[in-house]
């Protein structure tokens, strides 16, 4: 059975103090209000990871993610962070291929393939982001475009490795804009992605893959989005910076 997941991508926000306060608030609210069948993931920037992990001790349904990693194992890559380093402090997930990294850091599907491989090799779980621009959607090629992102970066994986991947569909036109995909738009893309996964990995694996929606997801629209048959939760940006909003989203299944 696929997992229900709500993941918070803090992006480049919060000092250490602010991050600790936010994490502690989330922990308290999750303990009291969120059922154990929902997995919560917090993805702060690298600098927060070591302190955040300490605050998650004994909390079974909150895990830690980084927002990126190097595709390389170790060595002369100034400014990069390896998966081995992330693993050594207890990070369990890595967001791979967020549209902001694809755009500002020019990450290609080919590079993302290597990142996915490195993450899986070290036993962490990739949260693989995909999504189209408004121009691509208006051109009518959005299904083909997003399916192709999965084909190019994931379809080299064995069945056993693919089973460990979480997918996040994030239409770029909805990220940080306040414009959310309608539940119909989200559902039709998620269903298309699931069918595409089934062509490669079979129906059973496709049905068991968690596909999250991301893009201006808020407490007031999460219920409708999460009610869609193929939406298994959310990757949350702006609203993950407010503990009350983030936890209310996690309660929206
Ligand atoms: C994101 O960047 O992953 C995201 C979904 O952002 P927001 O929720 O702010 O649109």
mmCIF file of C-alpha atoms and ligand atoms in Angstrom:
data_model
loop_
_atom_site.group_PDB
_atom_site.id
_atom_site.type_symbol
_atom_site.label_atom_id
_atom_site.label_comp_id
_atom_site.label_asym_id
_atom_site.label_seq_id
_atom_site.Cartn_x
_atom_site.Cartn_y
_atom_site.Cartn_z
ATOM 1 C CA UNK A 1 0.000 0.000 0.000
ATOM 2 C CA UNK A 2 1.300 3.441 -0.826
ATOM 3 C CA UNK A 3 2.282 5.829 1.934
ATOM 4 C CA UNK A 4 0.546 9.112 2.751
ATOM 5 C CA UNK A 5 3.280 11.736 2.959
ATOM 6 C CA UNK A 6 3.436 15.434 3.765
ATOM 7 C CA UNK A 7 6.899 16.921 3.253
ATOM 8 C CA UNK A 8 7.947 20.471 4.072
ATOM 9 C CA UNK A 9 10.577 22.118 1.890
ATOM 10 C CA UNK A 10 11.895 25.084 3.860
ATOM 11 C CA UNK A 11 14.085 26.197 0.946
ATOM 12 C CA UNK A 12 16.612 28.909 2.010
ATOM 13 C CA UNK A 13 14.709 30.101 5.062
ATOM 14 C CA UNK A 14 15.228 30.223 8.849
ATOM 15 C CA UNK A 15 18.209 30.811 11.102
ATOM 16 C CA UNK A 16 19.212 27.902 13.359
ATOM 17 C CA UNK A 17 17.170 29.396 16.198
ATOM 18 C CA UNK A 18 14.101 29.881 14.012
ATOM 19 C CA UNK A 19 14.497 26.381 12.592
ATOM 20 C CA UNK A 20 14.694 24.810 16.047
ATOM 21 C CA UNK A 21 11.604 26.679 17.167
ATOM 22 C CA UNK A 22 9.673 25.642 14.051
ATOM 23 C CA UNK A 23 10.747 22.000 14.378
ATOM 24 C CA UNK A 24 9.813 21.864 18.067
ATOM 25 C CA UNK A 25 6.381 23.319 17.312
ATOM 26 C CA UNK A 26 5.843 20.806 14.492
ATOM 27 C CA UNK A 27 6.909 17.908 16.748
ATOM 28 C CA UNK A 28 4.443 18.926 19.465
ATOM 29 C CA UNK A 29 1.557 19.386 17.059
ATOM 30 C CA UNK A 30 2.269 16.181 15.144
ATOM 31 C CA UNK A 31 2.478 14.131 18.367
ATOM 32 C CA UNK A 32 -0.918 15.397 19.498
ATOM 33 C CA UNK A 33 -2.822 15.733 16.252
ATOM 34 C CA UNK A 34 -1.495 13.641 13.365
ATOM 35 C CA UNK A 35 -2.308 9.968 13.002
ATOM 36 C CA UNK A 36 0.565 7.508 12.600
ATOM 37 C CA UNK A 37 -0.440 6.523 9.073
ATOM 38 C CA UNK A 38 0.795 9.896 7.770
ATOM 39 C CA UNK A 39 4.552 10.258 7.288
ATOM 40 C CA UNK A 40 5.843 13.757 7.901
ATOM 41 C CA UNK A 41 9.114 14.861 6.359
ATOM 42 C CA UNK A 42 10.996 18.072 7.132
ATOM 43 C CA UNK A 43 13.520 19.340 4.561
ATOM 44 C CA UNK A 44 15.501 22.261 5.986
ATOM 45 C CA UNK A 45 18.720 23.558 4.453
ATOM 46 C CA UNK A 46 21.934 21.578 5.061
ATOM 47 C CA UNK A 47 23.038 23.759 7.955
ATOM 48 C CA UNK A 48 19.946 22.760 9.980
ATOM 49 C CA UNK A 49 20.137 19.009 9.529
ATOM 50 C CA UNK A 50 22.357 18.098 12.505
ATOM 51 C CA UNK A 51 20.390 20.161 14.999
ATOM 52 C CA UNK A 52 17.001 19.149 13.601
ATOM 53 C CA UNK A 53 17.699 15.413 13.865
ATOM 54 C CA UNK A 54 18.219 15.792 17.618
ATOM 55 C CA UNK A 55 14.744 17.260 17.986
ATOM 56 C CA UNK A 56 13.150 14.324 16.160
ATOM 57 C CA UNK A 57 14.396 11.615 18.530
ATOM 58 C CA UNK A 58 11.594 9.292 19.570
ATOM 59 C CA UNK A 59 9.106 10.761 17.084
ATOM 60 C CA UNK A 60 8.256 7.856 14.842
ATOM 61 C CA UNK A 61 6.420 9.579 11.993
ATOM 62 C CA UNK A 62 8.689 12.581 11.327
ATOM 63 C CA UNK A 63 11.786 12.063 9.180
ATOM 64 C CA UNK A 64 14.448 14.381 7.897
ATOM 65 C CA UNK A 65 15.255 15.208 4.277
ATOM 66 C CA UNK A 66 17.862 17.341 2.591
ATOM 67 C CA UNK A 67 16.902 19.574 -0.319
ATOM 68 C CA UNK A 68 19.722 18.361 -2.546
ATOM 69 C CA UNK A 69 22.913 16.286 -2.594
ATOM 70 C CA UNK A 70 25.978 15.826 -4.743
ATOM 71 C CA UNK A 71 25.911 13.095 -7.357
ATOM 72 C CA UNK A 72 29.553 12.408 -6.446
ATOM 73 C CA UNK A 73 30.727 10.168 -3.629
ATOM 74 C CA UNK A 74 33.455 12.411 -2.164
ATOM 75 C CA UNK A 75 36.442 14.472 -3.152
ATOM 76 C CA UNK A 76 37.272 17.833 -4.665
ATOM 77 C CA UNK A 77 33.775 19.285 -5.059
ATOM 78 C CA UNK A 78 33.913 22.526 -3.092
ATOM 79 C CA UNK A 79 30.621 23.530 -1.542
ATOM 80 C CA UNK A 80 28.912 20.199 -2.174
ATOM 81 C CA UNK A 81 27.417 17.747 0.345
ATOM 82 C CA UNK A 82 27.622 13.994 -0.208
ATOM 83 C CA UNK A 83 24.917 11.411 0.455
ATOM 84 C CA UNK A 84 27.349 9.583 2.719
ATOM 85 C CA UNK A 85 27.535 12.691 4.913
ATOM 86 C CA UNK A 86 23.746 12.966 5.000
ATOM 87 C CA UNK A 87 23.455 9.292 5.877
ATOM 88 C CA UNK A 88 25.972 9.654 8.687
ATOM 89 C CA UNK A 89 23.725 12.079 10.592
ATOM 90 C CA UNK A 90 20.472 10.193 10.054
ATOM 91 C CA UNK A 91 18.924 11.952 7.050
ATOM 92 C CA UNK A 92 16.493 9.555 5.355
ATOM 93 C CA UNK A 93 15.241 11.424 2.266
ATOM 94 C CA UNK A 94 16.742 13.679 -0.396
ATOM 95 C CA UNK A 95 14.727 16.002 -2.632
ATOM 96 C CA UNK A 96 16.069 15.549 -6.145
ATOM 97 C CA UNK A 97 15.403 17.785 -9.141
ATOM 98 C CA UNK A 98 13.328 20.538 -7.569
ATOM 99 C CA UNK A 99 12.393 22.978 -10.348
ATOM 100 C CA UNK A 100 14.346 25.779 -8.657
ATOM 101 C CA UNK A 101 17.513 23.675 -8.864
ATOM 102 C CA UNK A 102 16.734 22.657 -12.436
ATOM 103 C CA UNK A 103 16.358 26.333 -13.323
ATOM 104 C CA UNK A 104 18.982 28.161 -11.228
ATOM 105 C CA UNK A 105 21.588 25.399 -11.041
ATOM 106 C CA UNK A 106 20.942 24.030 -14.518
ATOM 107 C CA UNK A 107 20.423 20.483 -13.271
ATOM 108 C CA UNK A 108 19.704 18.162 -16.181
ATOM 109 C CA UNK A 109 17.781 14.895 -16.288
ATOM 110 C CA UNK A 110 21.124 13.173 -16.824
ATOM 111 C CA UNK A 111 22.670 14.695 -13.695
ATOM 112 C CA UNK A 112 19.532 13.865 -11.741
ATOM 113 C CA UNK A 113 19.880 10.237 -12.820
ATOM 114 C CA UNK A 114 23.268 10.153 -11.116
ATOM 115 C CA UNK A 115 21.901 11.817 -7.984
ATOM 116 C CA UNK A 116 19.063 9.284 -7.768
ATOM 117 C CA UNK A 117 21.577 6.429 -8.110
ATOM 118 C CA UNK A 118 23.829 7.845 -5.401
ATOM 119 C CA UNK A 119 20.928 8.390 -3.008
ATOM 120 C CA UNK A 120 19.653 4.828 -3.499
ATOM 121 C CA UNK A 121 23.140 3.344 -3.217
ATOM 122 C CA UNK A 122 23.405 4.766 0.307
ATOM 123 C CA UNK A 123 19.957 3.543 1.323
ATOM 124 C CA UNK A 124 18.224 6.941 1.376
ATOM 125 C CA UNK A 125 14.951 7.698 -0.389
ATOM 126 C CA UNK A 126 14.813 10.145 -3.296
ATOM 127 C CA UNK A 127 11.829 12.488 -3.510
ATOM 128 C CA UNK A 128 12.000 13.027 -7.253
ATOM 129 C CA UNK A 129 10.426 16.289 -8.469
ATOM 130 C CA UNK A 130 8.917 16.768 -11.881
ATOM 131 C CA UNK A 131 6.639 19.371 -13.425
ATOM 132 C CA UNK A 132 6.017 21.595 -16.419
ATOM 133 C CA UNK A 133 6.170 25.329 -17.066
ATOM 134 C CA UNK A 134 3.054 27.277 -17.949
ATOM 135 C CA UNK A 135 4.266 27.574 -21.553
ATOM 136 C CA UNK A 136 4.566 23.787 -21.841
ATOM 137 C CA UNK A 137 1.068 23.339 -20.428
ATOM 138 C CA UNK A 138 -0.385 25.968 -22.721
ATOM 139 C CA UNK A 139 1.350 24.239 -25.633
ATOM 140 C CA UNK A 140 -0.528 21.068 -24.698
ATOM 141 C CA UNK A 141 2.605 18.961 -24.184
ATOM 142 C CA UNK A 142 2.523 18.747 -20.404
ATOM 143 C CA UNK A 143 1.735 15.043 -20.043
ATOM 144 C CA UNK A 144 4.453 14.026 -22.476
ATOM 145 C CA UNK A 145 6.952 16.473 -20.917
ATOM 146 C CA UNK A 146 6.491 15.313 -17.330
ATOM 147 C CA UNK A 147 6.357 11.612 -18.236
ATOM 148 C CA UNK A 148 9.608 12.127 -20.102
ATOM 149 C CA UNK A 149 11.251 13.579 -16.970
ATOM 150 C CA UNK A 150 10.455 10.297 -15.224
ATOM 151 C CA UNK A 151 11.623 8.196 -18.172
ATOM 152 C CA UNK A 152 14.950 9.987 -18.450
ATOM 153 C CA UNK A 153 15.879 10.093 -14.778
ATOM 154 C CA UNK A 154 14.214 7.013 -13.289
ATOM 155 C CA UNK A 155 13.509 4.331 -15.869
ATOM 156 C CA UNK A 156 17.026 2.907 -15.712
ATOM 157 C CA UNK A 157 16.261 1.722 -12.158
ATOM 158 C CA UNK A 158 15.611 -1.906 -11.304
ATOM 159 C CA UNK A 159 12.156 -2.722 -9.923
ATOM 160 C CA UNK A 160 13.596 -3.088 -6.434
ATOM 161 C CA UNK A 161 15.252 0.325 -6.566
ATOM 162 C CA UNK A 162 12.291 2.040 -8.186
ATOM 163 C CA UNK A 163 10.009 0.839 -5.382
ATOM 164 C CA UNK A 164 11.956 3.068 -2.976
ATOM 165 C CA UNK A 165 11.347 6.291 -4.934
ATOM 166 C CA UNK A 166 8.779 8.954 -3.991
ATOM 167 C CA UNK A 167 7.584 11.229 -6.797
ATOM 168 C CA UNK A 168 6.489 14.845 -6.386
ATOM 169 C CA UNK A 169 4.535 16.441 -9.223
ATOM 170 C CA UNK A 170 5.074 20.194 -8.948
ATOM 171 C CA UNK A 171 3.728 22.293 -11.820
ATOM 172 C CA UNK A 172 6.203 25.171 -11.995
ATOM 173 C CA UNK A 173 3.419 27.700 -12.595
ATOM 174 C CA UNK A 174 1.951 26.789 -9.193
ATOM 175 C CA UNK A 175 5.128 26.955 -7.085
ATOM 176 C CA UNK A 176 5.192 29.964 -4.789
ATOM 177 C CA UNK A 177 2.661 31.774 -6.970
ATOM 178 C CA UNK A 178 -0.496 31.251 -4.941
ATOM 179 C CA UNK A 179 -2.003 29.580 -8.026
ATOM 180 C CA UNK A 180 -2.778 25.952 -7.213
ATOM 181 C CA UNK A 181 -3.497 23.286 -9.785
ATOM 182 C CA UNK A 182 -7.185 22.438 -9.516
ATOM 183 C CA UNK A 183 -7.900 19.027 -8.061
ATOM 184 C CA UNK A 184 -8.935 17.906 -11.575
ATOM 185 C CA UNK A 185 -5.633 19.090 -13.051
ATOM 186 C CA UNK A 186 -3.659 17.416 -10.260
ATOM 187 C CA UNK A 187 -5.615 14.163 -10.528
ATOM 188 C CA UNK A 188 -5.299 13.883 -14.310
ATOM 189 C CA UNK A 189 -1.532 14.421 -14.192
ATOM 190 C CA UNK A 190 -1.038 12.041 -11.248
ATOM 191 C CA UNK A 191 -3.126 9.392 -13.016
ATOM 192 C CA UNK A 192 -1.103 9.909 -16.211
ATOM 193 C CA UNK A 193 2.157 9.535 -14.287
ATOM 194 C CA UNK A 194 0.916 6.392 -12.572
ATOM 195 C CA UNK A 195 -0.096 4.863 -15.926
ATOM 196 C CA UNK A 196 3.297 5.801 -17.316
ATOM 197 C CA UNK A 197 5.019 4.093 -14.374
ATOM 198 C CA UNK A 198 2.873 1.005 -14.985
ATOM 199 C CA UNK A 199 4.134 0.729 -18.583
ATOM 200 C CA UNK A 200 7.645 0.276 -17.225
ATOM 201 C CA UNK A 201 7.224 -1.322 -13.794
ATOM 202 C CA UNK A 202 3.766 -2.904 -13.942
ATOM 203 C CA UNK A 203 0.497 -1.955 -12.281
ATOM 204 C CA UNK A 204 1.311 -3.256 -8.820
ATOM 205 C CA UNK A 205 4.485 -1.197 -8.414
ATOM 206 C CA UNK A 206 2.838 1.864 -9.987
ATOM 207 C CA UNK A 207 -0.114 1.537 -7.606
ATOM 208 C CA UNK A 208 2.249 1.385 -4.650
ATOM 209 C CA UNK A 209 4.262 4.470 -5.617
ATOM 210 C CA UNK A 210 3.551 7.606 -3.588
ATOM 211 C CA UNK A 211 2.991 10.602 -5.877
ATOM 212 C CA UNK A 212 2.863 13.917 -3.993
ATOM 213 C CA UNK A 213 1.441 17.177 -5.276
ATOM 214 C CA UNK A 214 3.364 20.432 -4.788
ATOM 215 C CA UNK A 215 2.507 24.005 -5.694
ATOM 216 C CA UNK A 216 0.789 26.537 -3.409
ATOM 217 C CA UNK A 217 -0.738 23.766 -1.314
ATOM 218 C CA UNK A 218 -2.324 25.343 1.788
ATOM 219 C CA UNK A 219 -4.620 24.227 4.620
ATOM 220 C CA UNK A 220 -7.635 25.501 2.682
ATOM 221 C CA UNK A 221 -6.987 23.491 -0.505
ATOM 222 C CA UNK A 222 -5.151 20.420 0.819
ATOM 223 C CA UNK A 223 -8.314 18.444 1.602
ATOM 224 C CA UNK A 224 -9.614 18.679 -1.943
ATOM 225 C CA UNK A 225 -6.223 17.829 -3.450
ATOM 226 C CA UNK A 226 -5.563 14.900 -1.085
ATOM 227 C CA UNK A 227 -9.038 13.508 -1.775
ATOM 228 C CA UNK A 228 -7.975 12.792 -5.387
ATOM 229 C CA UNK A 229 -7.506 9.091 -6.002
ATOM 230 C CA UNK A 230 -3.924 9.420 -7.244
ATOM 231 C CA UNK A 231 -2.669 12.183 -4.941
ATOM 232 C CA UNK A 232 -0.845 10.671 -1.970
ATOM 233 C CA UNK A 233 0.079 13.841 -0.131
ATOM 234 C CA UNK A 234 2.047 17.002 -0.695
ATOM 235 C CA UNK A 235 5.432 18.639 -0.994
ATOM 236 C CA UNK A 236 4.837 21.944 0.736
ATOM 237 C CA UNK A 237 6.958 25.082 0.359
ATOM 238 C CA UNK A 238 5.673 28.356 1.830
ATOM 239 C CA UNK A 239 3.075 26.806 4.124
ATOM 240 C CA UNK A 240 5.679 24.496 5.699
ATOM 241 C CA UNK A 241 7.266 27.524 7.376
ATOM 242 C CA UNK A 242 4.262 27.914 9.677
ATOM 243 C CA UNK A 243 3.835 24.997 12.060
ATOM 244 C CA UNK A 244 0.052 25.390 12.337
ATOM 245 C CA UNK A 245 -0.463 25.488 8.562
ATOM 246 C CA UNK A 246 1.927 22.610 7.909
ATOM 247 C CA UNK A 247 0.299 20.360 10.477
ATOM 248 C CA UNK A 248 -3.193 21.318 9.309
ATOM 249 C CA UNK A 249 -2.142 20.196 5.816
ATOM 250 C CA UNK A 250 -0.896 16.904 7.308
ATOM 251 C CA UNK A 251 -4.359 16.440 8.840
ATOM 252 C CA UNK A 252 -6.096 16.906 5.491
ATOM 253 C CA UNK A 253 -6.322 13.264 4.361
HETATM 254 C C1 LIG B 1 7.908 23.820 -3.521
HETATM 255 O O1 LIG B 1 8.747 24.646 -3.827
HETATM 256 O O2 LIG B 1 8.222 22.628 -3.445
HETATM 257 C C2 LIG B 1 6.544 24.282 -3.283
HETATM 258 C C3 LIG B 1 5.585 23.426 -3.448
HETATM 259 O O3 LIG B 1 6.392 25.594 -2.916
HETATM 260 P P1 LIG B 1 5.015 26.344 -2.518
HETATM 261 O O4 LIG B 1 4.228 25.403 -1.655
HETATM 262 O O5 LIG B 1 5.445 27.568 -1.805
HETATM 263 O O6 LIG B 1 4.312 26.634 -3.811
#
